[in-house]
Short mmCIF file of C-alpha atoms and ligand atoms in Angstrom, two decimals:
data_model
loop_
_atom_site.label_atom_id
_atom_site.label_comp_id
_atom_site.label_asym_id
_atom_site.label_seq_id
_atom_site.Cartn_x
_atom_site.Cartn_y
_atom_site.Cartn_z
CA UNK A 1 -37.76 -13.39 -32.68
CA UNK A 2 -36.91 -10.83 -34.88
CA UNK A 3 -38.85 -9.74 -37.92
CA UNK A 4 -37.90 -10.60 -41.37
CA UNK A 5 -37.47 -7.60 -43.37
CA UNK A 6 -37.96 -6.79 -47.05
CA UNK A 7 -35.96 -5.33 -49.34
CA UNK A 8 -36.76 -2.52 -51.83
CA UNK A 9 -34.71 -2.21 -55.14
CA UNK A 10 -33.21 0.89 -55.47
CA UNK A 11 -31.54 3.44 -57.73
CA UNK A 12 -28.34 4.75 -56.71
CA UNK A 13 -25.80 6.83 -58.27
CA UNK A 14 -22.29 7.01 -58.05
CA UNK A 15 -18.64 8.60 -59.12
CA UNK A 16 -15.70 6.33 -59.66
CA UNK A 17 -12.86 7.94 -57.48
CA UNK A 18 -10.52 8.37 -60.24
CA UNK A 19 -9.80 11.67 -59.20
CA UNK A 20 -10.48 11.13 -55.48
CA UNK A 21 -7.45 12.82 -53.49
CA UNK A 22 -7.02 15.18 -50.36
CA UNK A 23 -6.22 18.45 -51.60
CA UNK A 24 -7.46 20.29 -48.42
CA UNK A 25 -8.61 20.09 -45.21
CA UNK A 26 -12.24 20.80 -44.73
CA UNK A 27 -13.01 18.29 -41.81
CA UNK A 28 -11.19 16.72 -38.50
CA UNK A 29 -10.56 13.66 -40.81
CA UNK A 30 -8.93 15.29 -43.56
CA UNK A 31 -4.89 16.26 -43.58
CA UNK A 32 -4.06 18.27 -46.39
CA UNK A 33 -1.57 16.29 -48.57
CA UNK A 34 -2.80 12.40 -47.33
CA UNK A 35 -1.24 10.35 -49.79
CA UNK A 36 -4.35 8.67 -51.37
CA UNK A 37 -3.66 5.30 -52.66
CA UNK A 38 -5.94 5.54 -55.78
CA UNK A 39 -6.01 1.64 -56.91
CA UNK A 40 -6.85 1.25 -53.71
CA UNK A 41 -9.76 3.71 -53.63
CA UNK A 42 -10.93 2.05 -56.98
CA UNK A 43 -10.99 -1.58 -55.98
CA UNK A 44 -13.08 -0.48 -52.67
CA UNK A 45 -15.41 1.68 -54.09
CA UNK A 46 -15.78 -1.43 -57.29
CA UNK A 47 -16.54 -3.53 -54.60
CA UNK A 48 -19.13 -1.40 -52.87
CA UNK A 49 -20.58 -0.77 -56.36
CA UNK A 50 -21.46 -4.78 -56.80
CA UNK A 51 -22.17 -5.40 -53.07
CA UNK A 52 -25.52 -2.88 -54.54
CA UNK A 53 -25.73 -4.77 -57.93
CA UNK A 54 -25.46 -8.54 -56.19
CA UNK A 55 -28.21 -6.94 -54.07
CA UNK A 56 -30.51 -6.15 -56.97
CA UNK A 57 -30.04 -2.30 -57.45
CA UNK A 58 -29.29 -0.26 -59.95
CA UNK A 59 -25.99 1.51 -60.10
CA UNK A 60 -24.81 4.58 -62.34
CA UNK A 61 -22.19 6.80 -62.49
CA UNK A 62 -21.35 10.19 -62.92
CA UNK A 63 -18.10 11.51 -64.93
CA UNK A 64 -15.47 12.50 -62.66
CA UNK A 65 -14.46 15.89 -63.23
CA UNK A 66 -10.24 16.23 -62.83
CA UNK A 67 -9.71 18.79 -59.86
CA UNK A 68 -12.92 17.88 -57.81
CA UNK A 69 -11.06 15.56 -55.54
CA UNK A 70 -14.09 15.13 -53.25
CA UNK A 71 -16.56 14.81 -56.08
CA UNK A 72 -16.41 10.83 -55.42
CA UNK A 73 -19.09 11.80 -52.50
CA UNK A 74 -22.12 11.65 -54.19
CA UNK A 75 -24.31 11.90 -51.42
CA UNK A 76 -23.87 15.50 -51.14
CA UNK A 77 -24.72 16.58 -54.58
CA UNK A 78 -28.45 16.51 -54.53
CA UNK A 79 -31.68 15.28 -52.50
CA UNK A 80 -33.72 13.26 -54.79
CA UNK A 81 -37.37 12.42 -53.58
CA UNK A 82 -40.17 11.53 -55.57
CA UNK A 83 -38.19 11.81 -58.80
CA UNK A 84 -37.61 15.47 -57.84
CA UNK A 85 -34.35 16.80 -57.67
CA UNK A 86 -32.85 19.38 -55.23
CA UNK A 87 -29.54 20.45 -56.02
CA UNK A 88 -26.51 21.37 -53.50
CA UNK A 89 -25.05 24.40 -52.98
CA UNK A 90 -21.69 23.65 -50.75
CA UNK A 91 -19.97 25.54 -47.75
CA UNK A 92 -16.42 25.35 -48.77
CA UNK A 93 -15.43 27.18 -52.11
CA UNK A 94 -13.62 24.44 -53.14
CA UNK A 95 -16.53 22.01 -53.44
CA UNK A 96 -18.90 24.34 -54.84
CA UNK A 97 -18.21 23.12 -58.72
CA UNK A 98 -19.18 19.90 -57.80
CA UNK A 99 -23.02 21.30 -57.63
CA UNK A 100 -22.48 22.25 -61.88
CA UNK A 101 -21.07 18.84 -62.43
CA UNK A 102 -24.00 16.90 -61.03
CA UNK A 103 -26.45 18.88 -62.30
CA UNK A 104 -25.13 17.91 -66.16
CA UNK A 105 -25.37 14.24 -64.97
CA UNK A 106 -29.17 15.07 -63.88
CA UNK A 107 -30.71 16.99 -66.19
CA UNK A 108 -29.13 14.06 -69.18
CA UNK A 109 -31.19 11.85 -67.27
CA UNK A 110 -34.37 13.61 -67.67
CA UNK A 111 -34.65 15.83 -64.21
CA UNK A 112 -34.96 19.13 -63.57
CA UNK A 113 -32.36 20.41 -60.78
CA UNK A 114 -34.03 23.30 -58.16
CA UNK A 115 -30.78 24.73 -56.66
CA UNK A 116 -30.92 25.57 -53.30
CA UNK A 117 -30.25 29.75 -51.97
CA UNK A 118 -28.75 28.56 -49.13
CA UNK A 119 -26.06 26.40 -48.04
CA UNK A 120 -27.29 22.58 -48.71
CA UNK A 121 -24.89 19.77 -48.81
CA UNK A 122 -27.69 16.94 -50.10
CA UNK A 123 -27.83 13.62 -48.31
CA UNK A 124 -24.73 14.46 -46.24
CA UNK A 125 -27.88 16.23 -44.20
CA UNK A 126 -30.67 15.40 -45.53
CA UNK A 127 -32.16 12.17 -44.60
CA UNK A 128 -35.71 10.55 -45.54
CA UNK A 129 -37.09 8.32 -42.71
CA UNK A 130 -40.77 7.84 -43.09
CA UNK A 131 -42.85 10.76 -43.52
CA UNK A 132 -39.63 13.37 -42.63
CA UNK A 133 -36.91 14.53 -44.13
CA UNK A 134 -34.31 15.07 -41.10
CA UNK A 135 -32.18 17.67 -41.42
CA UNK A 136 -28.92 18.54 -40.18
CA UNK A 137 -26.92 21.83 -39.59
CA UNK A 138 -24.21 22.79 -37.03
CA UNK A 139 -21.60 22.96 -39.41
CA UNK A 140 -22.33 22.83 -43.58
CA UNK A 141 -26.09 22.95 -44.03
CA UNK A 142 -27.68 26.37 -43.24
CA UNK A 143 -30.80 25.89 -41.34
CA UNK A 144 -32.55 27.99 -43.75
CA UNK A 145 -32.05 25.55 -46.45
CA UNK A 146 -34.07 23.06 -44.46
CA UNK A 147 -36.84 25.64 -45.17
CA UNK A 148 -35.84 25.55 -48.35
CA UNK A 149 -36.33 21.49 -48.50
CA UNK A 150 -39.41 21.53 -46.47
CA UNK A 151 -40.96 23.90 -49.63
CA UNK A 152 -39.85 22.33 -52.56
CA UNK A 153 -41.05 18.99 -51.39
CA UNK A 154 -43.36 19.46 -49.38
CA UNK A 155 -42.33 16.94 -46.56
CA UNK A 156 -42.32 17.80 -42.87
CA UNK A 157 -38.13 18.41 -42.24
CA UNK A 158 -36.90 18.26 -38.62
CA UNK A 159 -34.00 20.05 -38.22
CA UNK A 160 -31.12 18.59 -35.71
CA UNK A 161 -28.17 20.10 -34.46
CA UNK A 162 -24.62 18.49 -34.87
CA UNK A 163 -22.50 19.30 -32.34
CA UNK A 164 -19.08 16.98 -32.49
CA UNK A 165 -16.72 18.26 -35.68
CA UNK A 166 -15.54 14.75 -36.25
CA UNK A 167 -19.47 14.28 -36.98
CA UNK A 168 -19.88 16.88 -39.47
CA UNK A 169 -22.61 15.90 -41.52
CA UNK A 170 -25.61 14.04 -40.51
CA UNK A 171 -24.63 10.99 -42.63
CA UNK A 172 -21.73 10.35 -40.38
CA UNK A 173 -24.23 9.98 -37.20
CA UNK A 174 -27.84 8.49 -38.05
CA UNK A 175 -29.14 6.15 -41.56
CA UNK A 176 -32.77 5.90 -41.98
CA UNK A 177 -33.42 1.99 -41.37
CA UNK A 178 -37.22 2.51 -42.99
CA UNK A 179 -37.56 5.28 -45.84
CA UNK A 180 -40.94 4.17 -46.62
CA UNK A 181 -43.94 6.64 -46.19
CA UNK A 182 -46.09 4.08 -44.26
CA UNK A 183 -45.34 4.01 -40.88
CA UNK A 184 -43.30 6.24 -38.80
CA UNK A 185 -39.59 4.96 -40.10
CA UNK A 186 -37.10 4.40 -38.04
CA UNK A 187 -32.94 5.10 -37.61
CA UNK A 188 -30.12 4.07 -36.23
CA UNK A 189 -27.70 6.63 -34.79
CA UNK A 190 -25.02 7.99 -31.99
CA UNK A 191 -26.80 10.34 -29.57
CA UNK A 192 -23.34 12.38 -28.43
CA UNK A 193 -23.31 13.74 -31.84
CA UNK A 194 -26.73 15.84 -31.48
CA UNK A 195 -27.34 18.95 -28.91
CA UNK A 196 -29.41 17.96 -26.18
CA UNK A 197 -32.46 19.52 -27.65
CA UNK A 198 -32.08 17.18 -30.95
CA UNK A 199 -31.41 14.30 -28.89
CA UNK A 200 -34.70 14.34 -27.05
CA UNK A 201 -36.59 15.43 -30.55
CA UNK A 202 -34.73 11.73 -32.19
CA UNK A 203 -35.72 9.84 -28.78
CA UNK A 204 -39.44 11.04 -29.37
CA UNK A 205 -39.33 10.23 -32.81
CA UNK A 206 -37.95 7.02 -32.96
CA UNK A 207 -38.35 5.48 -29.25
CA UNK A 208 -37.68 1.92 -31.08
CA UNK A 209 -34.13 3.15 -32.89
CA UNK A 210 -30.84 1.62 -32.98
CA UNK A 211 -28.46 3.67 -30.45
CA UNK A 212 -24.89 3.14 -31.63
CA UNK A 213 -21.55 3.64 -29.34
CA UNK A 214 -19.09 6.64 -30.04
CA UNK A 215 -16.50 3.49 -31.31
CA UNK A 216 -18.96 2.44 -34.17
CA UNK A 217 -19.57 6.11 -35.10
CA UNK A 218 -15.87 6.50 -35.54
CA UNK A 219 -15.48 3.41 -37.30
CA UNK A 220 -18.23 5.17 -39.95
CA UNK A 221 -20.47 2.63 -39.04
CA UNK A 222 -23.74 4.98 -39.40
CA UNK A 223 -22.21 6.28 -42.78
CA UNK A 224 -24.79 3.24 -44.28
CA UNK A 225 -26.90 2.40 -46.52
CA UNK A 226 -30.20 0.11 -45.73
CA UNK A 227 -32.17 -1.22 -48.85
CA UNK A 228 -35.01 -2.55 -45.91
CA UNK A 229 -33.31 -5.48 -45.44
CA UNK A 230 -29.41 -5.51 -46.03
CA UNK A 231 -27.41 -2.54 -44.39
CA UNK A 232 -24.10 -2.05 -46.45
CA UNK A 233 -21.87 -1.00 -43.68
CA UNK A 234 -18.18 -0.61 -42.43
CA UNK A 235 -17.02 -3.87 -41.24
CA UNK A 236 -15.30 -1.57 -37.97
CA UNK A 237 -18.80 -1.14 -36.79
CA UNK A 238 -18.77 -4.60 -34.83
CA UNK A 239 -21.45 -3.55 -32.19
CA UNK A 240 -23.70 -1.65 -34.26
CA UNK A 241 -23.57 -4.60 -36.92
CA UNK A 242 -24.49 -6.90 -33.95
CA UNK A 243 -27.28 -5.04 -33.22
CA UNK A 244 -28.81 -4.46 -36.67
CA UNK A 245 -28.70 -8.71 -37.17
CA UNK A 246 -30.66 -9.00 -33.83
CA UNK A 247 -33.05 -6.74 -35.26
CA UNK A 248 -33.65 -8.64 -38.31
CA UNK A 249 -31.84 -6.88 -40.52
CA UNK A 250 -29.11 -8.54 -42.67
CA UNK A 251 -24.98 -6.55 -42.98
CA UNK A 252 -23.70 -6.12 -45.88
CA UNK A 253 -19.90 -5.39 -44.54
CA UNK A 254 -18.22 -3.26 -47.48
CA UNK A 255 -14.37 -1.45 -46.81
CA UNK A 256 -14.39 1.85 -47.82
CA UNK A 257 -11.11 2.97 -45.69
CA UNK A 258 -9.39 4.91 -48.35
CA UNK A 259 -12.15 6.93 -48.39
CA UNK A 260 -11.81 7.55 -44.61
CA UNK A 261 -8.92 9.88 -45.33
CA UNK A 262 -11.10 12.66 -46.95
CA UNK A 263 -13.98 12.22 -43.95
CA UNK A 264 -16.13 9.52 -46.02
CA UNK A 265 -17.67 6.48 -46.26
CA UNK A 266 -20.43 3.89 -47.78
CA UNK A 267 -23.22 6.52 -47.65
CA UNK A 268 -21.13 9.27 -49.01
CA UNK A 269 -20.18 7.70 -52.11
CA UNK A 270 -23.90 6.77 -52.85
CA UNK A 271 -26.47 9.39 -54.00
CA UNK A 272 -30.08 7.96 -54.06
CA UNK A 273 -32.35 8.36 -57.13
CA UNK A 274 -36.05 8.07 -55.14
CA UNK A 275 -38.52 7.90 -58.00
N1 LIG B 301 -14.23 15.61 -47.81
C1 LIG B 301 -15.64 15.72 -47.93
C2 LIG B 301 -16.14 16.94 -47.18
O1 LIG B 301 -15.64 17.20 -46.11
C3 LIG B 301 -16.31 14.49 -47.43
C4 LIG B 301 -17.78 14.46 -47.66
C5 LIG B 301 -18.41 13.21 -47.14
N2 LIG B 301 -19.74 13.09 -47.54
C6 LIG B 301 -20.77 12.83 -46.72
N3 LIG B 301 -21.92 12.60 -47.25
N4 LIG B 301 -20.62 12.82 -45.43
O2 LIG B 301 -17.01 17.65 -47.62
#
């Protein structure tokens, strides 16, 4: 039988997609000029934000800043562990005012921002499980930012190679299922989105993870968010969500399509405050 599993309330922060558009083209999912159906981008992301508050978590948000289309994707604005804050510094010019933006929103709530000297797109690559921080690069984050991460928090960080564009960050491939520091933690995640090298480093790591197929990948099914026991995830992912139940664990399914034209998802749109 499968274990029941607890859930831990959490903080999370996130930007109402006022603004949200595609502007540019910055990943395979993206097509410069999308029409972006904004009231439809604002009841989806509303109903993500009180999927989290039925839940029992804490939600905030951020000001949207006009111009900053992508600045609905929180996740890539900062890693937050252990109510310290590392800030983002982003590949693509136009991004890189988001960093300024979140940082206001931050230091008004009472934290001190370290920014980064290398490129560091947040939790689009950075990703607690247990006593790690994994780490991806390949195509935003600079390896030497993992360095960077590894220093200012003092937490072992495992770097891992992304090697598919369509899986640009290492939100779009892998969610930590256990964040806590006792035990090892565990993930869920599709393998053909790592080098061969990274694969067998995840296999040792988490022999008891949840493999999903290339089809829930694309459906953005590992762009989710687990509070221990619910996993707030893309409906599309019908396998993976089948597999997460028979594990114990308890789907949240929340739409975030719109958001699919700009590369994101559930996990994207939600930054994690970790006190
Ligand atoms: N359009 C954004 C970009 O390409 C999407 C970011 C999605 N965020 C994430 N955490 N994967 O940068």
């Amino acid at each position: 039988m499968a274990p029941s599993r607890a859930r831990r309330p959490r903080r999370y922060l996130t930007c109402e997609p006022r603004h949200f558009d595609v502007l540019y083209a910055i990943n395979p999912w993206m097509r410069e000029g999308t029409p972006v159906d904004t009231e439809r981008a604002l009841t989806q992301w509303r109903t993500l934000v009180a999927a989290y508050r039925d839940h029992g978590h804490t939600v905030e948000t951020v000001e949207p800043t006009p111009g900053l289309p992508d600045m609905v994707f929180a996740a890539n604005a900062a890693l937050v562990l252990g109510g310290r804050v590392l800030g983002s510094r982003f590949h693509a010019p136009r991004r890189q005012p988001e960093s300024a933006a979140y940082e206001i929103w931050f230091k008004a709530a009472g934290f001190d921002v370290h920014e980064p000297q290398a490129v560091c797109e947040g939790e689009g690559d950075l990703v607690p499980v247990g006593p790690y921080v994994l780490a991806g690069t390949g195509f935003r984050t600079a390896p030497a930012a993992h360095q960077e991460v590894q220093e200012f928090f003092g937490v072992p960080t495992i770097g891992l190679r992304l090697t598919d564009p369509r899986f640009y960050h290492l939100d779009t491939a892998l969610f930590s299922l256990e964040d806590g520091e006792r035990g090892g933690g565990n993930v869920a995640y599709y393998p053909g989105a790592f080098s061969p090298g990274s694969r067998a480093v995840l296999e040792r790591l988490f022999p008891d993870a949840v493999i999903a197929t290339e089809d829930d990948a694309l459906a953005f099914g590992l762009n989710a968010v687990c509070d221990g026991r619910h996993v707030f995830i893309d409906p599309g992912a019908r396998s993976l969500i089948g597999r997460l139940a028979h594990r114990g664990y308890v789907p949240v399914p929340v739409d975030l399509s719109e958001f699919r034209k700009a590369g994101g998802g559930i996990k994207c749109c939600t930054q994690e405050i970790r006190p």
